Amino acid sequence: MRRLYVYYQVAESDLGAARTAALSLQAELVQAHPGLSAELLRRPELRDGRVTLMEVYGQRDGAPPGQAIEAAARQRLGRWIVGARHVEVFDGLEDNLAATACAPSPGA
């Protein structure tokens, strides 16, 4: 399963509003994109009065709809985000192992 990890910072004073908006956004995205899963995490410590939030998205079949997620996030969360949203893409290791096991070895 391919996963998107999106992290960003919000001011500690904006955490409640940003959390509510992010959870609402994720619920709408999950409903609009069958097979999409979403989770919202936070870093336990503060940095310069800011909280780091992380959205995690997984797609049962294929890749999560990254462009749709980012477009919706800019519109719905942009007012609380301090700095940039950082997007990282990872594949599940079980997917990589299966692909590696089926691939021919070099020189075979």
C-alpha positions as a Markdown table, in Angstrom:
| # | Residue | x | y | z |
|---|---|---|---|---|
| 1 | Met | 0.0 | 0.0 | 0.0 |
| 2 | Arg | 1.3 | 3.4 | -0.9 |
| 3 | Arg | 1.1 | 6.0 | 1.8 |
| 4 | Leu | 1.4 | 9.8 | 1.9 |
| 5 | Tyr | 2.9 | 11.4 | 5.0 |
| 6 | Val | 2.2 | 15.1 | 5.2 |
| 7 | Tyr | 3.6 | 17.2 | 8.0 |
| 8 | Tyr | 3.4 | 20.9 | 8.9 |
| 9 | Gln | 3.4 | 23.2 | 11.9 |
| 10 | Val | 0.6 | 25.2 | 13.5 |
| 11 | Ala | 0.8 | 27.7 | 16.3 |
| 12 | Glu | -0.1 | 26.1 | 19.7 |
| 13 | Ser | -2.9 | 28.6 | 20.1 |
| 14 | Asp | -4.4 | 27.4 | 16.7 |
| 15 | Leu | -4.2 | 23.6 | 17.5 |
| 16 | Gly | -7.8 | 23.1 | 18.3 |
| 17 | Ala | -9.1 | 24.9 | 15.2 |
| 18 | Ala | -6.5 | 23.3 | 12.9 |
| 19 | Arg | -7.2 | 19.8 | 14.4 |
| 20 | Thr | -11.0 | 20.2 | 13.8 |
| 21 | Ala | -10.5 | 21.4 | 10.3 |
| 22 | Ala | -8.0 | 18.6 | 9.4 |
| 23 | Leu | -10.2 | 15.9 | 10.8 |
| 24 | Ser | -13.2 | 17.3 | 8.9 |
| 25 | Leu | -11.1 | 17.5 | 5.7 |
| 26 | Gln | -9.9 | 13.9 | 6.1 |
| 27 | Ala | -13.5 | 12.6 | 6.7 |
| 28 | Glu | -14.6 | 14.3 | 3.5 |
| 29 | Leu | -11.6 | 12.9 | 1.5 |
| 30 | Val | -12.2 | 9.4 | 2.8 |
| 31 | Gln | -15.9 | 9.6 | 1.8 |
| 32 | Ala | -15.0 | 11.0 | -1.7 |
| 33 | His | -12.2 | 8.5 | -2.5 |
| 34 | Pro | -13.2 | 4.8 | -1.9 |
| 35 | Gly | -10.4 | 2.8 | -0.3 |
| 36 | Leu | -8.7 | 5.9 | 1.1 |
| 37 | Ser | -7.7 | 5.8 | 4.8 |
| 38 | Ala | -6.6 | 8.8 | 6.8 |
| 39 | Glu | -5.1 | 9.5 | 10.2 |
| 40 | Leu | -4.0 | 12.7 | 12.0 |
| 41 | Leu | -1.0 | 12.6 | 14.4 |
| 42 | Arg | 1.0 | 15.2 | 16.4 |
| 43 | Arg | 4.5 | 15.4 | 17.5 |
| 44 | Pro | 4.5 | 15.3 | 21.4 |
| 45 | Glu | 6.9 | 18.3 | 21.9 |
| 46 | Leu | 6.5 | 21.9 | 20.9 |
| 47 | Arg | 9.1 | 23.8 | 18.9 |
| 48 | Asp | 9.1 | 27.6 | 19.2 |
| 49 | Gly | 5.4 | 27.6 | 20.3 |
| 50 | Arg | 4.4 | 25.4 | 17.3 |
| 51 | Val | 2.9 | 22.0 | 17.1 |
| 52 | Thr | 3.9 | 19.6 | 14.3 |
| 53 | Leu | 0.9 | 17.8 | 12.8 |
| 54 | Met | 1.1 | 14.8 | 10.4 |
| 55 | Glu | -1.6 | 13.6 | 8.1 |
| 56 | Val | -1.2 | 10.0 | 7.0 |
| 57 | Tyr | -3.1 | 8.7 | 3.9 |
| 58 | Gly | -3.2 | 5.2 | 2.5 |
| 59 | Gln | -4.9 | 3.8 | -0.5 |
| 60 | Arg | -6.1 | 0.2 | -0.6 |
| 61 | Asp | -5.7 | 0.0 | -4.4 |
| 62 | Gly | -3.1 | 2.2 | -6.0 |
| 63 | Ala | -1.7 | 5.6 | -4.8 |
| 64 | Pro | -3.6 | 8.1 | -2.6 |
| 65 | Pro | -5.0 | 11.1 | -4.5 |
| 66 | Gly | -2.1 | 13.4 | -3.7 |
| 67 | Gln | -3.2 | 16.3 | -5.8 |
| 68 | Ala | -6.8 | 16.3 | -4.5 |
| 69 | Ile | -5.5 | 16.1 | -0.9 |
| 70 | Glu | -3.1 | 19.0 | -1.4 |
| 71 | Ala | -5.7 | 21.2 | -3.2 |
| 72 | Ala | -8.3 | 20.6 | -0.4 |
| 73 | Ala | -5.7 | 21.2 | 2.3 |
| 74 | Arg | -4.5 | 24.5 | 0.9 |
| 75 | Gln | -8.1 | 25.7 | 0.8 |
| 76 | Arg | -9.2 | 24.3 | 4.2 |
| 77 | Leu | -6.0 | 24.4 | 6.4 |
| 78 | Gly | -3.8 | 27.2 | 4.8 |
| 79 | Arg | -4.8 | 29.8 | 7.4 |
| 80 | Trp | -3.3 | 27.9 | 10.3 |
| 81 | Ile | -0.2 | 26.4 | 8.7 |
| 82 | Val | 3.1 | 28.1 | 9.6 |
| 83 | Gly | 5.6 | 27.5 | 6.8 |
| 84 | Ala | 5.2 | 24.8 | 4.3 |
| 85 | Arg | 3.4 | 21.4 | 4.1 |
| 86 | His | 6.0 | 18.7 | 3.5 |
| 87 | Val | 4.9 | 15.6 | 1.6 |
| 88 | Glu | 6.7 | 12.3 | 1.7 |
| 89 | Val | 5.6 | 9.1 | -0.2 |
| 90 | Phe | 6.3 | 5.6 | 1.1 |
| 91 | Asp | 5.4 | 2.1 | -0.1 |
| 92 | Gly | 4.7 | -0.7 | 2.3 |
| 93 | Leu | 7.7 | -2.9 | 2.7 |
| 94 | Glu | 5.6 | -6.0 | 2.1 |
| 95 | Asp | 4.9 | -4.6 | -1.4 |
| 96 | Asn | 8.6 | -4.1 | -2.0 |
| 97 | Leu | 9.5 | -7.6 | -0.8 |
| 98 | Ala | 6.9 | -9.1 | -3.1 |
| 99 | Ala | 8.1 | -7.2 | -6.1 |
| 100 | Thr | 11.7 | -8.1 | -5.3 |
| 101 | Ala | 10.9 | -11.8 | -4.8 |
| 102 | Cys | 9.3 | -11.9 | -8.3 |
| 103 | Ala | 12.0 | -9.9 | -10.1 |
| 104 | Pro | 14.6 | -11.8 | -12.0 |
| 105 | Ser | 18.1 | -11.6 | -10.5 |
| 106 | Pro | 20.7 | -9.8 | -12.6 |
| 107 | Gly | 22.5 | -12.0 | -15.0 |
| 108 | Ala | 19.9 | -14.7 | -14.8 |
